[in-house]
């Protein structure tokens, strides 16, 4: 099963991806997570990408496509994967088409998480993250067992710099201009379905599963 999750930043793609990982036992491929790993390790890519990420801007397409090409070749992708946060631009989608063609693969389902800007701003301001693992919480909707601490390691949770309000607004405007047109790009493939993202995490998950298995 090869699934692509599309939607605004902070719209719940990461959370839903992780639930799909457990359900289907396939890896989540999050370009945001891979980039954050590079930033942490201070690789050449990480140093270059960090300036864009801190500003809430998109990392250039060529860097992202090289990174994805390498990731999709790994053995754990054989049974399928969940693409989370990629592609984010038309050139990235075209690049993905070329990569998939070479690998003789195609996407099975595309899930669009539809969430209003105001809800996103509310969500992102409450988002907390465990840097080491990428586990994400929300102070209201998905709180950790102990305030401010990761459930598994008890490490301190952080607020990502790019979750600050001004950066969030910038990221949303980039989403509307650059990423949303992908819905139309993929529409002709007849594998796209949209889900309202202003519901409980579990309800959204169940709806995704029903749609994935029925469409
Ligand atoms: P995310 O965790 O998916 O919200 O991504 C965090 C940041 O990483 C974004 O704001 C971008 O700066 C960068 N990023 C992640 N995925 C992509 C992508 N597919 N194309 C360009 N930049 C990306």
mmCIF file of N, CA and C in Angstrom, residues 28-79:
data_model
loop_
_atom_site.group_PDB
_atom_site.id
_atom_site.type_symbol
_atom_site.label_atom_id
_atom_site.label_comp_id
_atom_site.label_asym_id
_atom_site.label_seq_id
_atom_site.Cartn_x
_atom_site.Cartn_y
_atom_site.Cartn_z
ATOM 1 N N UNK A 28 6.723 5.368 7.534
ATOM 2 C CA UNK A 28 6.295 6.741 7.248
ATOM 3 C C UNK A 28 7.504 7.463 6.671
ATOM 4 N N UNK A 29 7.322 8.094 5.533
ATOM 5 C CA UNK A 29 8.432 8.860 4.976
ATOM 6 C C UNK A 29 8.072 10.339 5.063
ATOM 7 N N UNK A 30 8.607 10.979 6.075
ATOM 8 C CA UNK A 30 8.315 12.391 6.302
ATOM 9 C C UNK A 30 9.547 13.202 5.933
ATOM 10 N N UNK A 31 9.435 14.023 4.890
ATOM 11 C CA UNK A 31 10.606 14.820 4.486
ATOM 12 C C UNK A 31 10.978 15.794 5.611
ATOM 13 N N UNK A 32 9.974 16.277 6.354
ATOM 14 C CA UNK A 32 10.261 17.167 7.486
ATOM 15 C C UNK A 32 11.118 16.452 8.526
ATOM 16 N N UNK A 33 10.748 15.209 8.865
ATOM 17 C CA UNK A 33 11.522 14.448 9.865
ATOM 18 C C UNK A 33 12.935 14.166 9.357
ATOM 19 N N UNK A 34 13.049 13.778 8.085
ATOM 20 C CA UNK A 34 14.385 13.464 7.540
ATOM 21 C C UNK A 34 15.250 14.732 7.574
ATOM 22 N N UNK A 35 14.635 15.859 7.191
ATOM 23 C CA UNK A 35 15.399 17.122 7.206
ATOM 24 C C UNK A 35 15.823 17.483 8.625
ATOM 25 N N UNK A 36 14.904 17.319 9.587
ATOM 26 C CA UNK A 36 15.257 17.660 10.982
ATOM 27 C C UNK A 36 16.407 16.785 11.477
ATOM 28 N N UNK A 37 16.425 15.537 11.030
ATOM 29 C CA UNK A 37 17.514 14.630 11.384
ATOM 30 C C UNK A 37 18.841 15.173 10.826
ATOM 31 N N UNK A 38 18.813 15.619 9.568
ATOM 32 C CA UNK A 38 20.024 16.195 8.955
ATOM 33 C C UNK A 38 20.477 17.454 9.699
ATOM 34 N N UNK A 39 19.501 18.273 10.110
ATOM 35 C CA UNK A 39 19.845 19.503 10.835
ATOM 36 C C UNK A 39 20.534 19.129 12.145
ATOM 37 N N UNK A 40 19.970 18.133 12.834
ATOM 38 C CA UNK A 40 20.527 17.712 14.118
ATOM 39 C C UNK A 40 21.959 17.181 13.962
ATOM 40 N N UNK A 41 22.145 16.406 12.877
ATOM 41 C CA UNK A 41 23.465 15.803 12.635
ATOM 42 C C UNK A 41 24.442 16.793 11.993
ATOM 43 N N UNK A 42 23.910 17.986 11.664
ATOM 44 C CA UNK A 42 24.713 19.040 11.010
ATOM 45 C C UNK A 42 25.391 18.553 9.736
ATOM 46 N N UNK A 43 24.677 17.812 8.932
ATOM 47 C CA UNK A 43 25.202 17.407 7.628
ATOM 48 C C UNK A 43 25.165 18.623 6.697
ATOM 49 N N UNK A 44 25.805 18.494 5.533
ATOM 50 C CA UNK A 44 25.795 19.575 4.548
ATOM 51 C C UNK A 44 24.346 19.942 4.172
ATOM 52 N N UNK A 45 23.540 18.910 3.926
ATOM 53 C CA UNK A 45 22.134 19.135 3.578
ATOM 54 C C UNK A 45 21.418 19.833 4.734
ATOM 55 N N UNK A 46 21.682 19.374 5.957
ATOM 56 C CA UNK A 46 21.040 19.955 7.139
ATOM 57 C C UNK A 46 21.352 21.433 7.293
ATOM 58 N N UNK A 47 22.628 21.785 7.073
ATOM 59 C CA UNK A 47 23.043 23.182 7.226
ATOM 60 C C UNK A 47 22.343 24.043 6.171
ATOM 61 N N UNK A 48 22.280 23.499 4.938
ATOM 62 C CA UNK A 48 21.653 24.245 3.846
ATOM 63 C C UNK A 48 20.136 24.383 4.058
ATOM 64 N N UNK A 49 19.519 23.279 4.498
ATOM 65 C CA UNK A 49 18.056 23.261 4.635
ATOM 66 C C UNK A 49 17.588 24.118 5.807
ATOM 67 N N UNK A 50 18.409 24.187 6.852
ATOM 68 C CA UNK A 50 17.975 24.811 8.101
ATOM 69 C C UNK A 50 17.517 26.257 7.931
ATOM 70 N N UNK A 51 18.227 27.014 7.086
ATOM 71 C CA UNK A 51 17.857 28.416 6.910
ATOM 72 C C UNK A 51 16.440 28.547 6.346
ATOM 73 N N UNK A 52 16.072 27.658 5.434
ATOM 74 C CA UNK A 52 14.712 27.703 4.874
ATOM 75 C C UNK A 52 13.698 27.289 5.940
ATOM 76 N N UNK A 53 14.027 26.222 6.650
ATOM 77 C CA UNK A 53 13.079 25.673 7.631
ATOM 78 C C UNK A 53 12.778 26.665 8.751
ATOM 79 N N UNK A 54 13.827 27.307 9.248
ATOM 80 C CA UNK A 54 13.643 28.273 10.348
ATOM 81 C C UNK A 54 12.727 29.416 9.920
ATOM 82 N N UNK A 55 12.799 29.758 8.612
ATOM 83 C CA UNK A 55 11.977 30.860 8.109
ATOM 84 C C UNK A 55 10.598 30.423 7.656
ATOM 85 N N UNK A 56 10.322 29.141 7.759
ATOM 86 C CA UNK A 56 9.017 28.638 7.323
ATOM 87 C C UNK A 56 8.917 28.551 5.809
ATOM 88 N N UNK A 57 10.088 28.551 5.135
ATOM 89 C CA UNK A 57 10.068 28.456 3.663
ATOM 90 C C UNK A 57 10.344 27.032 3.219
ATOM 91 N N UNK A 58 10.027 26.748 1.955
ATOM 92 C CA UNK A 58 10.270 25.393 1.451
ATOM 93 C C UNK A 58 11.745 25.221 1.084
ATOM 94 N N UNK A 59 12.253 24.052 1.357
ATOM 95 C CA UNK A 59 13.609 23.677 0.968
ATOM 96 C C UNK A 59 13.572 23.424 -0.554
ATOM 97 N N UNK A 60 14.621 23.830 -1.304
ATOM 98 C CA UNK A 60 14.580 23.699 -2.767
ATOM 99 C C UNK A 60 14.273 22.269 -3.247
ATOM 100 N N UNK A 61 13.509 22.207 -4.347
ATOM 101 C CA UNK A 61 13.015 20.927 -4.874
ATOM 102 C C UNK A 61 14.130 19.911 -5.143
ATOM 103 N N UNK A 62 15.267 20.382 -5.706
ATOM 104 C CA UNK A 62 16.309 19.406 -6.070
ATOM 105 C C UNK A 62 16.861 18.679 -4.850
ATOM 106 N N UNK A 63 16.993 19.414 -3.724
ATOM 107 C CA UNK A 63 17.507 18.780 -2.500
ATOM 108 C C UNK A 63 16.514 17.739 -1.998
ATOM 109 N N UNK A 64 15.228 18.102 -2.049
ATOM 110 C CA UNK A 64 14.182 17.199 -1.541
ATOM 111 C C UNK A 64 14.110 15.952 -2.426
ATOM 112 N N UNK A 65 14.181 16.150 -3.733
ATOM 113 C CA UNK A 65 14.035 14.998 -4.643
ATOM 114 C C UNK A 65 15.208 14.028 -4.506
ATOM 115 N N UNK A 66 16.421 14.561 -4.334
ATOM 116 C CA UNK A 66 17.582 13.669 -4.127
ATOM 117 C C UNK A 66 17.393 12.836 -2.864
ATOM 118 N N UNK A 67 16.882 13.506 -1.837
ATOM 119 C CA UNK A 67 16.692 12.858 -0.538
ATOM 120 C C UNK A 67 15.645 11.731 -0.634
ATOM 121 N N UNK A 68 14.578 12.016 -1.358
ATOM 122 C CA UNK A 68 13.479 11.046 -1.488
ATOM 123 C C UNK A 68 13.897 9.851 -2.343
ATOM 124 N N UNK A 69 14.647 10.147 -3.407
ATOM 125 C CA UNK A 69 15.108 9.089 -4.312
ATOM 126 C C UNK A 69 15.874 8.047 -3.504
ATOM 127 N N UNK A 70 16.769 8.546 -2.665
ATOM 128 C CA UNK A 70 17.596 7.676 -1.829
ATOM 129 C C UNK A 70 16.721 6.880 -0.849
ATOM 130 N N UNK A 71 15.726 7.554 -0.282
ATOM 131 C CA UNK A 71 14.891 6.904 0.755
ATOM 132 C C UNK A 71 14.021 5.790 0.162
ATOM 133 N N UNK A 72 13.465 6.050 -1.037
ATOM 134 C CA UNK A 72 12.534 5.067 -1.619
ATOM 135 C C UNK A 72 13.238 3.794 -2.099
ATOM 136 N N UNK A 73 14.581 3.886 -2.206
ATOM 137 C CA UNK A 73 15.333 2.700 -2.632
ATOM 138 C C UNK A 73 15.589 1.727 -1.481
ATOM 139 N N UNK A 74 15.349 2.177 -0.262
ATOM 140 C CA UNK A 74 15.643 1.306 0.892
ATOM 141 C C UNK A 74 14.657 0.136 0.947
ATOM 142 N N UNK A 75 15.158 -0.976 1.484
ATOM 143 C CA UNK A 75 14.375 -2.214 1.466
ATOM 144 C C UNK A 75 13.034 -2.132 2.175
ATOM 145 N N UNK A 76 12.971 -1.313 3.233
ATOM 146 C CA UNK A 76 11.716 -1.269 4.004
ATOM 147 C C UNK A 76 10.567 -0.666 3.196
ATOM 148 N N UNK A 77 10.860 -0.122 2.018
ATOM 149 C CA UNK A 77 9.801 0.466 1.194
ATOM 150 C C UNK A 77 9.158 -0.561 0.255
ATOM 151 N N UNK A 78 9.681 -1.776 0.260
ATOM 152 C CA UNK A 78 9.197 -2.779 -0.695
ATOM 153 C C UNK A 78 7.700 -3.048 -0.584
ATOM 154 N N UNK A 79 7.190 -3.096 0.661
ATOM 155 C CA UNK A 79 5.767 -3.427 0.861
ATOM 156 C C UNK A 79 4.863 -2.203 0.741
#
